[in-house]
Amino acid sequence: MSRTWNFYAGPATLPPPALERAKADIPDWEGTGMSVMETSHRSPEYDAVHEEAIALMTELLGLDDDHQVLFIQGGASMQFAMLPMNFIPKEGSADYINTGTWSQKAIKEANIIATCRVAGSSESEGFTRIPKQEELDLDPAAAYVHITSNNTIKGTQYHRFPDTGDVPLVADMSSDILWRPFDANRFSLIYAGAQKNIGPSGVTVVILRKSWLEKANQDLPSMLSYATYSTKNSLYNTPPTFAIYMVRNVLAWLKDQGGLAATEKTNRAKGDLLYGVMAEYPDFYHCPVVEDSRSYMNVVFRLPSEELEAKFVAEGKAAGMVGLKGHRSVGGCRASIYNAMSLEGVETLVEFMKEFAKKNV
Ligand SMILES: Cc1ncc(COP(=O)(O)O)c(C=O)c1O
């Protein structure tokens, strides 16, 4: 397979073995003479894939019996609304920690549905860091505390999750779920659009603490109620079967690689290489993010001018590396290096960065 080094923030690069498996399966999947896309979601063959995807996620995250894996459509953006609809009681409110664009979108949606408070923010510092525990103003009566564990646009990441006491902790982990081992059972709900670290777009993985459902609002349309997905094992209506099949392929690959401990090692090596090259050429590359909040999934950086940034992106593309442009709202450059980006891909980028700095300084 001839592959481009793909640094897009999402949809993002997928592991070649997961793609090869799909390629082989498409004309005749498991001897059915059909692809998974053409198979009933009530068939035993599909059911096996659905269950395997759930089992792999459960195993990789070490989920306990009270946590359930759900597959929901509508993207992480629909979770911004679904979460408060289900879990903010009529007279209650929820706490949100504002760490950038995606947190702001979550806050905006929550305020349409109910009331939420901003319990911490790094907005006054341009979202260049994650607020520290002692800076948070948490309401002990909040319905939950919501964080964005990795800020895809600003390039920041939580390296320690906040202590919220007895208040349920919820995270949007769209851009860093499964990047390293962590205690997923501490969370009452985790959601992640699949298209960065776990598969193609079209499915959002939700990890839900089942016992929390007892507190959920009941008077909701079926498709917007977590209870529907929980009681029907995400098969109330037709799920995005091909996307879930691909999630299965990606998770099986991740397990083959040695699981989360192994992927963390590679991810740290990749991030350290990129932040290292910036330290080596400090007059040329600048990372705006405070050191202890730097992301190992989305590495953002500036060059001395916007002209040089445009040249960097164009020459990078010519050299076989796509997706190096920063998000349009912030400019600059960004390398998204999710689990499926190999160390070799990052080494190629780092060599290019060194040469580019030497030629253009
Ligand atoms: C952290 C984060 N949350 C939410 C979203 C929105 O995801 P979706 O496009 O699946 O709605 C994104 C998309 O990039 C994201 O990076």
PDB file of N, CA and C in Angstrom, residues 245-280:
ATOM      1  N   TYR A 245     -17.823  -1.610  12.589  1.00  0.00           N
ATOM      2  CA  TYR A 245     -16.917  -2.665  12.086  1.00  0.00           C
ATOM      3  C   TYR A 245     -15.476  -2.139  12.043  1.00  0.00           C
ATOM      4  N   MET A 246     -15.304  -0.898  11.552  1.00  0.00           N
ATOM      5  CA  MET A 246     -13.954  -0.315  11.473  1.00  0.00           C
ATOM      6  C   MET A 246     -13.385  -0.049  12.871  1.00  0.00           C
ATOM      7  N   VAL A 247     -14.247   0.380  13.789  1.00  0.00           N
ATOM      8  CA  VAL A 247     -13.787   0.561  15.179  1.00  0.00           C
ATOM      9  C   VAL A 247     -13.260  -0.786  15.689  1.00  0.00           C
ATOM     10  N   ARG A 248     -13.987  -1.853  15.401  1.00  0.00           N
ATOM     11  CA  ARG A 248     -13.528  -3.188  15.805  1.00  0.00           C
ATOM     12  C   ARG A 248     -12.128  -3.461  15.235  1.00  0.00           C
ATOM     13  N   ASN A 249     -11.949  -3.168  13.933  1.00  0.00           N
ATOM     14  CA  ASN A 249     -10.642  -3.419  13.309  1.00  0.00           C
ATOM     15  C   ASN A 249      -9.530  -2.608  13.981  1.00  0.00           C
ATOM     16  N   VAL A 250      -9.830  -1.345  14.292  1.00  0.00           N
ATOM     17  CA  VAL A 250      -8.813  -0.480  14.906  1.00  0.00           C
ATOM     18  C   VAL A 250      -8.484  -0.972  16.323  1.00  0.00           C
ATOM     19  N   LEU A 251      -9.524  -1.335  17.077  1.00  0.00           N
ATOM     20  CA  LEU A 251      -9.272  -1.798  18.451  1.00  0.00           C
ATOM     21  C   LEU A 251      -8.518  -3.130  18.458  1.00  0.00           C
ATOM     22  N   ALA A 252      -8.824  -3.993  17.495  1.00  0.00           N
ATOM     23  CA  ALA A 252      -8.104  -5.273  17.412  1.00  0.00           C
ATOM     24  C   ALA A 252      -6.632  -5.008  17.106  1.00  0.00           C
ATOM     25  N   TRP A 253      -6.378  -4.041  16.231  1.00  0.00           N
ATOM     26  CA  TRP A 253      -4.984  -3.650  15.923  1.00  0.00           C
ATOM     27  C   TRP A 253      -4.289  -3.107  17.179  1.00  0.00           C
ATOM     28  N   LEU A 254      -5.009  -2.264  17.899  1.00  0.00           N
ATOM     29  CA  LEU A 254      -4.427  -1.655  19.101  1.00  0.00           C
ATOM     30  C   LEU A 254      -4.052  -2.739  20.120  1.00  0.00           C
ATOM     31  N   LYS A 255      -4.932  -3.702  20.265  1.00  0.00           N
ATOM     32  CA  LYS A 255      -4.650  -4.806  21.195  1.00  0.00           C
ATOM     33  C   LYS A 255      -3.415  -5.596  20.715  1.00  0.00           C
ATOM     34  N   ASP A 256      -3.354  -5.874  19.421  1.00  0.00           N
ATOM     35  CA  ASP A 256      -2.194  -6.584  18.855  1.00  0.00           C
ATOM     36  C   ASP A 256      -0.888  -5.844  19.086  1.00  0.00           C
ATOM     37  N   GLN A 257      -0.972  -4.522  19.116  1.00  0.00           N
ATOM     38  CA  GLN A 257       0.230  -3.706  19.322  1.00  0.00           C
ATOM     39  C   GLN A 257       0.722  -3.757  20.766  1.00  0.00           C
ATOM     40  N   GLY A 258      -0.094  -4.333  21.647  1.00  0.00           N
ATOM     41  CA  GLY A 258       0.297  -4.394  23.062  1.00  0.00           C
ATOM     42  C   GLY A 258      -0.585  -3.526  23.936  1.00  0.00           C
ATOM     43  N   GLY A 259      -1.696  -3.007  23.352  1.00  0.00           N
ATOM     44  CA  GLY A 259      -2.664  -2.257  24.174  1.00  0.00           C
ATOM     45  C   GLY A 259      -2.189  -0.867  24.530  1.00  0.00           C
ATOM     46  N   LEU A 260      -2.798  -0.303  25.574  1.00  0.00           N
ATOM     47  CA  LEU A 260      -2.584   1.112  25.886  1.00  0.00           C
ATOM     48  C   LEU A 260      -1.188   1.409  26.426  1.00  0.00           C
ATOM     49  N   ALA A 261      -0.593   0.466  27.156  1.00  0.00           N
ATOM     50  CA  ALA A 261       0.750   0.725  27.696  1.00  0.00           C
ATOM     51  C   ALA A 261       1.735   0.873  26.538  1.00  0.00           C
ATOM     52  N   ALA A 262       1.598   0.018  25.538  1.00  0.00           N
ATOM     53  CA  ALA A 262       2.522   0.085  24.389  1.00  0.00           C
ATOM     54  C   ALA A 262       2.267   1.340  23.566  1.00  0.00           C
ATOM     55  N   THR A 263       0.999   1.677  23.383  1.00  0.00           N
ATOM     56  CA  THR A 263       0.701   2.852  22.547  1.00  0.00           C
ATOM     57  C   THR A 263       1.169   4.119  23.256  1.00  0.00           C
ATOM     58  N   GLU A 264       1.082   4.143  24.579  1.00  0.00           N
ATOM     59  CA  GLU A 264       1.566   5.330  25.304  1.00  0.00           C
ATOM     60  C   GLU A 264       3.065   5.531  25.063  1.00  0.00           C
ATOM     61  N   LYS A 265       3.805   4.442  25.072  1.00  0.00           N
ATOM     62  CA  LYS A 265       5.260   4.536  24.874  1.00  0.00           C
ATOM     63  C   LYS A 265       5.558   5.174  23.505  1.00  0.00           C
ATOM     64  N   THR A 266       4.869   4.681  22.492  1.00  0.00           N
ATOM     65  CA  THR A 266       5.090   5.231  21.141  1.00  0.00           C
ATOM     66  C   THR A 266       4.606   6.673  21.078  1.00  0.00           C
ATOM     67  N   ASN A 267       3.450   6.938  21.676  1.00  0.00           N
ATOM     68  CA  ASN A 267       2.917   8.301  21.629  1.00  0.00           C
ATOM     69  C   ASN A 267       3.852   9.293  22.324  1.00  0.00           C
ATOM     70  N   ARG A 268       4.403   8.888  23.450  1.00  0.00           N
ATOM     71  CA  ARG A 268       5.325   9.800  24.157  1.00  0.00           C
ATOM     72  C   ARG A 268       6.588  10.015  23.325  1.00  0.00           C
ATOM     73  N   ALA A 269       7.072   8.951  22.702  1.00  0.00           N
ATOM     74  CA  ALA A 269       8.275   9.094  21.869  1.00  0.00           C
ATOM     75  C   ALA A 269       7.998  10.061  20.711  1.00  0.00           C
ATOM     76  N   LYS A 270       6.822   9.945  20.106  1.00  0.00           N
ATOM     77  CA  LYS A 270       6.461  10.825  18.964  1.00  0.00           C
ATOM     78  C   LYS A 270       6.377  12.286  19.419  1.00  0.00           C
ATOM     79  N   GLY A 271       5.654  12.506  20.512  1.00  0.00           N
ATOM     80  CA  GLY A 271       5.499  13.877  21.025  1.00  0.00           C
ATOM     81  C   GLY A 271       6.840  14.467  21.429  1.00  0.00           C
ATOM     82  N   ASP A 272       7.658  13.649  22.123  1.00  0.00           N
ATOM     83  CA  ASP A 272       8.957  14.157  22.577  1.00  0.00           C
ATOM     84  C   ASP A 272       9.849  14.530  21.395  1.00  0.00           C
ATOM     85  N   LEU A 273       9.738  13.775  20.308  1.00  0.00           N
ATOM     86  CA  LEU A 273      10.527  14.112  19.110  1.00  0.00           C
ATOM     87  C   LEU A 273      10.120  15.482  18.575  1.00  0.00           C
ATOM     88  N   LEU A 274       8.815  15.708  18.491  1.00  0.00           N
ATOM     89  CA  LEU A 274       8.337  16.982  17.924  1.00  0.00           C
ATOM     90  C   LEU A 274       8.639  18.167  18.845  1.00  0.00           C
ATOM     91  N   TYR A 275       8.365  17.997  20.147  1.00  0.00           N
ATOM     92  CA  TYR A 275       8.676  19.105  21.056  1.00  0.00           C
ATOM     93  C   TYR A 275      10.198  19.289  21.131  1.00  0.00           C
ATOM     94  N   GLY A 276      10.925  18.199  20.930  1.00  0.00           N
ATOM     95  CA  GLY A 276      12.390  18.264  20.956  1.00  0.00           C
ATOM     96  C   GLY A 276      12.945  19.095  19.809  1.00  0.00           C
ATOM     97  N   VAL A 277      12.387  18.924  18.629  1.00  0.00           N
ATOM     98  CA  VAL A 277      12.889  19.689  17.484  1.00  0.00           C
ATOM     99  C   VAL A 277      12.603  21.181  17.675  1.00  0.00           C
ATOM    100  N   MET A 278      11.505  21.476  18.360  1.00  0.00           N
ATOM    101  CA  MET A 278      11.199  22.895  18.636  1.00  0.00           C
ATOM    102  C   MET A 278      12.213  23.475  19.622  1.00  0.00           C
ATOM    103  N   ALA A 279      12.617  22.649  20.588  1.00  0.00           N
ATOM    104  CA  ALA A 279      13.618  23.114  21.565  1.00  0.00           C
ATOM    105  C   ALA A 279      14.978  23.288  20.892  1.00  0.00           C
ATOM    106  N   GLU A 280      15.210  22.464  19.867  1.00  0.00           N
ATOM    107  CA  GLU A 280      16.492  22.535  19.153  1.00  0.00           C
ATOM    108  C   GLU A 280      16.584  23.781  18.264  1.00  0.00           C
TER     109      GLU A 280
END
